[in-house]
Amino acid sequence: MRKSRIAGIAKTMAVALSLVSVVAITGCKEKKEASSKPVLKVGMECAYAPFNWTQDSDKTPDGTAAVPIYSEKYYAYGYDVAVAKMLADHLGMDLEIHKSEWSSIGISMDVGDYDCIIAGMGKTAERELAYSFTTPYYYRDNCIVVKADGPYAGVKGLSDMAGKGVRLTTQLGTGWIPLLDQIDGAVKSGNYETTSECFMAISNDVADVAIVDLPTAQSALMTNKGLKIIQLDKADTFVGDGPMVNVCIATRKNDTALRDKLQKAMDELGWNDKAKMDALMEKAITQQPAAN
């Protein structure tokens, strides 16, 4: 009886081990199959709402899936993430989001951390010397941000600020920096790594005027009602800010194959329609967490 029971137990254990082996093998097979697709590795700040941001949840408020940030426990979403996911899906690729400081975003791509930048990057003549660009995946307008109850809340154009010692700020490493010189008699109060820090400088009276793009300013005003957006009079605005309007995907200079592949996907998806771009941006603005 005892031998029979021991034999029964041994048989049960053997069956269980066999099942574990099958599950393990199946699991490995499924994992291998899940990772067999090519990967689109994209670099972005994950700190530039509404283009891209970091969040704790794997879903946005309307249930849209956010994308895990590579080697982190957080997720990314925003206009850039939505476009990157759309392109990756169209190309039959998995999407991998890599978080980078803006000041080193190009360097990290050059050393191979990721293969392209989809990060609200404006195409400029200087950047075209270092990178290859697609056509725009978003057209944006520039603006200034001031305190809603401050001395510059009523300005209409650059001439309204001339000779008044206006303290200016913007984000480091951007095409907005050359625009700082276009306000006569202005003082450069220091630029910041993120646009969030620029807005904080305005709120804390460290600076009077921040030069940024309109969607980013609109995003900031969702949680900071003390700020005001001013779109300058077209006859009295910045000169030469056109390139910052064109937000394009960047690849390494010699990686024209990936650039062309992404461009082809954009063309096939009809992603040259400003109405489509604006609709997606409006949605992105509504989905950002309050902390962004």
PDB file of C-alpha atoms in Angstrom, residues 54-253:
ATOM      1  CA  THR A  54       6.186  60.669 -18.525  1.00  0.00           C
ATOM      2  CA  GLN A  55       3.302  59.106 -16.583  1.00  0.00           C
ATOM      3  CA  ASP A  56       2.811  56.354 -13.967  1.00  0.00           C
ATOM      4  CA  SER A  57      -0.143  54.657 -15.658  1.00  0.00           C
ATOM      5  CA  ASP A  58      -0.107  52.480 -18.756  1.00  0.00           C
ATOM      6  CA  LYS A  59      -3.281  54.232 -19.969  1.00  0.00           C
ATOM      7  CA  THR A  60      -4.295  57.843 -20.628  1.00  0.00           C
ATOM      8  CA  PRO A  61      -7.602  59.203 -19.219  1.00  0.00           C
ATOM      9  CA  ASP A  62      -9.542  58.100 -22.320  1.00  0.00           C
ATOM     10  CA  GLY A  63      -8.077  54.583 -22.172  1.00  0.00           C
ATOM     11  CA  THR A  64      -5.421  54.997 -24.874  1.00  0.00           C
ATOM     12  CA  ALA A  65      -2.402  52.769 -24.226  1.00  0.00           C
ATOM     13  CA  ALA A  66       0.758  54.581 -23.181  1.00  0.00           C
ATOM     14  CA  VAL A  67       4.144  53.120 -24.181  1.00  0.00           C
ATOM     15  CA  PRO A  68       6.666  51.799 -21.640  1.00  0.00           C
ATOM     16  CA  ILE A  69       9.857  53.827 -21.386  1.00  0.00           C
ATOM     17  CA  TYR A  70      12.870  51.639 -22.072  1.00  0.00           C
ATOM     18  CA  SER A  71      14.577  50.394 -18.869  1.00  0.00           C
ATOM     19  CA  GLU A  72      12.204  52.397 -16.647  1.00  0.00           C
ATOM     20  CA  LYS A  73       9.021  51.595 -14.740  1.00  0.00           C
ATOM     21  CA  TYR A  74       7.182  54.567 -16.237  1.00  0.00           C
ATOM     22  CA  TYR A  75       5.263  55.158 -19.450  1.00  0.00           C
ATOM     23  CA  ALA A  76       5.303  57.810 -22.158  1.00  0.00           C
ATOM     24  CA  TYR A  77       2.541  59.428 -24.139  1.00  0.00           C
ATOM     25  CA  GLY A  78       1.834  62.630 -26.046  1.00  0.00           C
ATOM     26  CA  TYR A  79       1.637  63.720 -29.673  1.00  0.00           C
ATOM     27  CA  ASP A  80       5.102  62.360 -30.488  1.00  0.00           C
ATOM     28  CA  VAL A  81       4.340  58.964 -28.953  1.00  0.00           C
ATOM     29  CA  ALA A  82       1.053  58.722 -30.844  1.00  0.00           C
ATOM     30  CA  VAL A  83       2.800  59.499 -34.147  1.00  0.00           C
ATOM     31  CA  ALA A  84       5.650  57.078 -33.392  1.00  0.00           C
ATOM     32  CA  LYS A  85       3.156  54.308 -32.545  1.00  0.00           C
ATOM     33  CA  MET A  86       1.166  54.997 -35.710  1.00  0.00           C
ATOM     34  CA  LEU A  87       4.299  54.746 -37.852  1.00  0.00           C
ATOM     35  CA  ALA A  88       5.616  51.639 -36.070  1.00  0.00           C
ATOM     36  CA  ASP A  89       2.272  49.861 -36.479  1.00  0.00           C
ATOM     37  CA  HIS A  90       2.126  50.772 -40.158  1.00  0.00           C
ATOM     38  CA  LEU A  91       5.644  49.421 -40.674  1.00  0.00           C
ATOM     39  CA  GLY A  92       4.982  46.235 -38.710  1.00  0.00           C
ATOM     40  CA  MET A  93       7.485  47.191 -36.022  1.00  0.00           C
ATOM     41  CA  ASP A  94       7.515  47.220 -32.237  1.00  0.00           C
ATOM     42  CA  LEU A  95       7.972  50.663 -30.673  1.00  0.00           C
ATOM     43  CA  GLU A  96      10.679  51.297 -28.086  1.00  0.00           C
ATOM     44  CA  ILE A  97      10.754  54.713 -26.377  1.00  0.00           C
ATOM     45  CA  HIS A  98      14.083  55.938 -25.004  1.00  0.00           C
ATOM     46  CA  LYS A  99      14.119  58.868 -22.597  1.00  0.00           C
ATOM     47  CA  SER A 100      16.859  61.465 -23.117  1.00  0.00           C
ATOM     48  CA  GLU A 101      17.814  64.899 -21.878  1.00  0.00           C
ATOM     49  CA  TRP A 102      17.215  67.442 -24.632  1.00  0.00           C
ATOM     50  CA  SER A 103      20.807  68.692 -24.450  1.00  0.00           C
ATOM     51  CA  SER A 104      22.137  65.241 -25.382  1.00  0.00           C
ATOM     52  CA  ILE A 105      19.314  63.908 -27.547  1.00  0.00           C
ATOM     53  CA  GLY A 106      21.334  64.103 -30.773  1.00  0.00           C
ATOM     54  CA  ILE A 107      24.512  62.695 -29.221  1.00  0.00           C
ATOM     55  CA  SER A 108      22.622  59.681 -27.856  1.00  0.00           C
ATOM     56  CA  MET A 109      21.234  58.946 -31.320  1.00  0.00           C
ATOM     57  CA  ASP A 110      24.665  59.275 -32.890  1.00  0.00           C
ATOM     58  CA  VAL A 111      26.146  56.670 -30.523  1.00  0.00           C
ATOM     59  CA  GLY A 112      23.304  54.252 -31.279  1.00  0.00           C
ATOM     60  CA  ASP A 113      21.089  54.406 -28.203  1.00  0.00           C
ATOM     61  CA  TYR A 114      18.147  54.813 -30.581  1.00  0.00           C
ATOM     62  CA  ASP A 115      17.632  55.243 -34.291  1.00  0.00           C
ATOM     63  CA  CYS A 116      15.525  58.357 -34.696  1.00  0.00           C
ATOM     64  CA  ILE A 117      14.257  61.394 -32.812  1.00  0.00           C
ATOM     65  CA  ILE A 118      10.533  62.104 -32.668  1.00  0.00           C
ATOM     66  CA  ALA A 119      10.533  64.823 -30.055  1.00  0.00           C
ATOM     67  CA  GLY A 120       9.014  68.049 -31.301  1.00  0.00           C
ATOM     68  CA  MET A 121      12.321  68.891 -32.978  1.00  0.00           C
ATOM     69  CA  GLY A 122      12.206  71.802 -35.392  1.00  0.00           C
ATOM     70  CA  LYS A 123      14.177  71.426 -38.610  1.00  0.00           C
ATOM     71  CA  THR A 124      16.739  74.201 -38.935  1.00  0.00           C
ATOM     72  CA  ALA A 125      19.581  74.805 -41.397  1.00  0.00           C
ATOM     73  CA  GLU A 126      22.099  74.127 -38.630  1.00  0.00           C
ATOM     74  CA  ARG A 127      20.510  70.806 -37.658  1.00  0.00           C
ATOM     75  CA  GLU A 128      20.327  69.704 -41.281  1.00  0.00           C
ATOM     76  CA  LEU A 129      24.138  69.699 -41.283  1.00  0.00           C
ATOM     77  CA  ALA A 130      24.068  66.967 -38.619  1.00  0.00           C
ATOM     78  CA  TYR A 131      20.867  64.980 -39.244  1.00  0.00           C
ATOM     79  CA  SER A 132      18.547  63.791 -41.999  1.00  0.00           C
ATOM     80  CA  PHE A 133      14.931  64.917 -41.708  1.00  0.00           C
ATOM     81  CA  THR A 134      11.528  63.826 -42.933  1.00  0.00           C
ATOM     82  CA  THR A 135       8.908  66.328 -44.009  1.00  0.00           C
ATOM     83  CA  PRO A 136       6.985  67.884 -41.072  1.00  0.00           C
ATOM     84  CA  TYR A 137       4.781  65.666 -38.945  1.00  0.00           C
ATOM     85  CA  TYR A 138       3.428  68.756 -37.188  1.00  0.00           C
ATOM     86  CA  TYR A 139       3.216  72.468 -38.024  1.00  0.00           C
ATOM     87  CA  ARG A 140       3.323  74.722 -34.992  1.00  0.00           C
ATOM     88  CA  ASP A 141       3.241  78.424 -34.242  1.00  0.00           C
ATOM     89  CA  ASN A 142       5.504  80.249 -31.836  1.00  0.00           C
ATOM     90  CA  CYS A 143       4.286  82.553 -29.070  1.00  0.00           C
ATOM     91  CA  ILE A 144       5.398  84.227 -25.871  1.00  0.00           C
ATOM     92  CA  VAL A 145       4.219  83.458 -22.351  1.00  0.00           C
ATOM     93  CA  VAL A 146       3.969  86.120 -19.626  1.00  0.00           C
ATOM     94  CA  LYS A 147       2.324  86.494 -16.210  1.00  0.00           C
ATOM     95  CA  ALA A 148      -1.393  87.107 -16.630  1.00  0.00           C
ATOM     96  CA  ASP A 149      -1.284  89.998 -14.143  1.00  0.00           C
ATOM     97  CA  GLY A 150       2.227  91.173 -15.012  1.00  0.00           C
ATOM     98  CA  PRO A 151       3.485  94.322 -16.770  1.00  0.00           C
ATOM     99  CA  TYR A 152       3.677  92.625 -20.189  1.00  0.00           C
ATOM    100  CA  ALA A 153       0.224  91.059 -20.265  1.00  0.00           C
ATOM    101  CA  GLY A 154      -0.981  93.643 -22.763  1.00  0.00           C
ATOM    102  CA  VAL A 155       1.805  93.582 -25.332  1.00  0.00           C
ATOM    103  CA  LYS A 156       0.871  93.038 -28.981  1.00  0.00           C
ATOM    104  CA  GLY A 157       4.280  92.984 -30.673  1.00  0.00           C
ATOM    105  CA  LEU A 158       8.033  93.091 -30.152  1.00  0.00           C
ATOM    106  CA  SER A 159       8.083  96.904 -30.291  1.00  0.00           C
ATOM    107  CA  ASP A 160       5.934  97.037 -27.135  1.00  0.00           C
ATOM    108  CA  MET A 161       8.816  95.440 -25.206  1.00  0.00           C
ATOM    109  CA  ALA A 162      11.701  97.375 -26.767  1.00  0.00           C
ATOM    110  CA  GLY A 163      13.989  99.280 -24.385  1.00  0.00           C
ATOM    111  CA  LYS A 164      12.222  98.054 -21.242  1.00  0.00           C
ATOM    112  CA  GLY A 165      14.817  95.586 -19.975  1.00  0.00           C
ATOM    113  CA  VAL A 166      12.501  92.629 -20.435  1.00  0.00           C
ATOM    114  CA  ARG A 167      13.966  89.478 -18.886  1.00  0.00           C
ATOM    115  CA  LEU A 168      13.797  86.668 -21.438  1.00  0.00           C
ATOM    116  CA  THR A 169      14.037  82.904 -21.211  1.00  0.00           C
ATOM    117  CA  THR A 170      13.554  79.819 -23.377  1.00  0.00           C
ATOM    118  CA  GLN A 171      14.628  76.193 -23.556  1.00  0.00           C
ATOM    119  CA  LEU A 172      18.282  75.298 -24.013  1.00  0.00           C
ATOM    120  CA  GLY A 173      19.381  73.872 -27.342  1.00  0.00           C
ATOM    121  CA  THR A 174      16.360  75.067 -29.311  1.00  0.00           C
ATOM    122  CA  GLY A 175      15.750  77.251 -32.334  1.00  0.00           C
ATOM    123  CA  TRP A 176      14.122  79.816 -30.058  1.00  0.00           C
ATOM    124  CA  ILE A 177      17.452  80.992 -28.654  1.00  0.00           C
ATOM    125  CA  PRO A 178      18.325  83.183 -31.678  1.00  0.00           C
ATOM    126  CA  LEU A 179      14.957  84.907 -31.268  1.00  0.00           C
ATOM    127  CA  LEU A 180      15.995  86.293 -27.881  1.00  0.00           C
ATOM    128  CA  ASP A 181      18.206  88.844 -29.625  1.00  0.00           C
ATOM    129  CA  GLN A 182      15.269  90.345 -31.497  1.00  0.00           C
ATOM    130  CA  ILE A 183      13.789  92.233 -28.534  1.00  0.00           C
ATOM    131  CA  ASP A 184      15.716  95.500 -28.227  1.00  0.00           C
ATOM    132  CA  GLY A 185      17.190  96.188 -24.805  1.00  0.00           C
ATOM    133  CA  ALA A 186      16.110  92.797 -23.419  1.00  0.00           C
ATOM    134  CA  VAL A 187      18.021  90.929 -20.722  1.00  0.00           C
ATOM    135  CA  LYS A 188      18.743  87.207 -21.045  1.00  0.00           C
ATOM    136  CA  SER A 189      17.805  85.866 -17.642  1.00  0.00           C
ATOM    137  CA  GLY A 190      19.020  82.327 -18.326  1.00  0.00           C
ATOM    138  CA  ASN A 191      17.634  79.396 -20.290  1.00  0.00           C
ATOM    139  CA  TYR A 192      16.485  76.026 -18.965  1.00  0.00           C
ATOM    140  CA  GLU A 193      16.686  72.342 -19.782  1.00  0.00           C
ATOM    141  CA  THR A 194      12.876  72.001 -19.961  1.00  0.00           C
ATOM    142  CA  THR A 195       9.995  74.276 -20.897  1.00  0.00           C
ATOM    143  CA  SER A 196       8.414  73.508 -17.512  1.00  0.00           C
ATOM    144  CA  GLU A 197      11.317  75.308 -15.860  1.00  0.00           C
ATOM    145  CA  CYS A 198      10.813  78.262 -18.218  1.00  0.00           C
ATOM    146  CA  PHE A 199       7.185  78.581 -17.134  1.00  0.00           C
ATOM    147  CA  MET A 200       8.194  78.283 -13.482  1.00  0.00           C
ATOM    148  CA  ALA A 201      10.652  81.151 -14.000  1.00  0.00           C
ATOM    149  CA  ILE A 202       7.786  83.316 -15.261  1.00  0.00           C
ATOM    150  CA  SER A 203       5.522  82.318 -12.372  1.00  0.00           C
ATOM    151  CA  ASN A 204       8.259  83.053  -9.819  1.00  0.00           C
ATOM    152  CA  ASP A 205       9.194  86.424 -11.378  1.00  0.00           C
ATOM    153  CA  VAL A 206      12.650  85.202 -12.325  1.00  0.00           C
ATOM    154  CA  ALA A 207      11.854  86.042 -15.965  1.00  0.00           C
ATOM    155  CA  ASP A 208       9.231  88.177 -17.692  1.00  0.00           C
ATOM    156  CA  VAL A 209       8.827  86.495 -21.077  1.00  0.00           C
ATOM    157  CA  ALA A 210       9.285  82.920 -22.277  1.00  0.00           C
ATOM    158  CA  ILE A 211       9.518  82.176 -25.994  1.00  0.00           C
ATOM    159  CA  VAL A 212       8.014  78.771 -26.812  1.00  0.00           C
ATOM    160  CA  ASP A 213       5.620  77.064 -29.213  1.00  0.00           C
ATOM    161  CA  LEU A 214       1.862  77.446 -28.943  1.00  0.00           C
ATOM    162  CA  PRO A 215       0.891  73.815 -28.064  1.00  0.00           C
ATOM    163  CA  THR A 216       3.435  73.722 -25.236  1.00  0.00           C
ATOM    164  CA  ALA A 217       2.122  77.020 -23.886  1.00  0.00           C
ATOM    165  CA  GLN A 218      -1.480  75.818 -24.136  1.00  0.00           C
ATOM    166  CA  SER A 219      -0.482  72.693 -22.266  1.00  0.00           C
ATOM    167  CA  ALA A 220       1.137  74.731 -19.481  1.00  0.00           C
ATOM    168  CA  LEU A 221      -1.921  76.938 -19.022  1.00  0.00           C
ATOM    169  CA  MET A 222      -4.076  73.912 -18.254  1.00  0.00           C
ATOM    170  CA  THR A 223      -2.462  73.732 -14.823  1.00  0.00           C
ATOM    171  CA  ASN A 224      -1.149  77.282 -14.398  1.00  0.00           C
ATOM    172  CA  LYS A 225      -3.877  79.876 -14.773  1.00  0.00           C
ATOM    173  CA  GLY A 226      -1.458  82.620 -13.716  1.00  0.00           C
ATOM    174  CA  LEU A 227       0.182  82.580 -17.140  1.00  0.00           C
ATOM    175  CA  LYS A 228      -0.946  84.208 -20.371  1.00  0.00           C
ATOM    176  CA  ILE A 229      -0.237  83.313 -23.993  1.00  0.00           C
ATOM    177  CA  ILE A 230       0.406  86.119 -26.456  1.00  0.00           C
ATOM    178  CA  GLN A 231       0.575  85.540 -30.200  1.00  0.00           C
ATOM    179  CA  LEU A 232       2.373  88.568 -31.556  1.00  0.00           C
ATOM    180  CA  ASP A 233       1.024  90.754 -34.325  1.00  0.00           C
ATOM    181  CA  LYS A 234       2.135  89.337 -37.674  1.00  0.00           C
ATOM    182  CA  ALA A 235       3.570  92.716 -38.643  1.00  0.00           C
ATOM    183  CA  ASP A 236       5.547  93.008 -35.399  1.00  0.00           C
ATOM    184  CA  THR A 237       6.844  89.551 -34.612  1.00  0.00           C
ATOM    185  CA  PHE A 238      10.063  87.545 -34.739  1.00  0.00           C
ATOM    186  CA  VAL A 239      12.002  87.388 -37.983  1.00  0.00           C
ATOM    187  CA  GLY A 240      13.275  84.041 -39.188  1.00  0.00           C
ATOM    188  CA  ASP A 241      11.274  81.826 -36.838  1.00  0.00           C
ATOM    189  CA  GLY A 242       9.821  79.835 -39.744  1.00  0.00           C
ATOM    190  CA  PRO A 243      12.072  76.764 -39.335  1.00  0.00           C
ATOM    191  CA  MET A 244      10.840  76.246 -35.778  1.00  0.00           C
ATOM    192  CA  VAL A 245       7.353  75.749 -37.180  1.00  0.00           C
ATOM    193  CA  ASN A 246       8.417  72.604 -39.032  1.00  0.00           C
ATOM    194  CA  VAL A 247       8.534  69.688 -36.582  1.00  0.00           C
ATOM    195  CA  CYS A 248      10.223  66.749 -38.303  1.00  0.00           C
ATOM    196  CA  ILE A 249      11.593  63.288 -37.569  1.00  0.00           C
ATOM    197  CA  ALA A 250      15.390  63.197 -37.420  1.00  0.00           C
ATOM    198  CA  THR A 251      17.670  60.264 -38.195  1.00  0.00           C
ATOM    199  CA  ARG A 252      21.443  60.016 -38.259  1.00  0.00           C
ATOM    200  CA  LYS A 253      22.834  61.951 -41.201  1.00  0.00           C
TER     201      LYS A 253
END
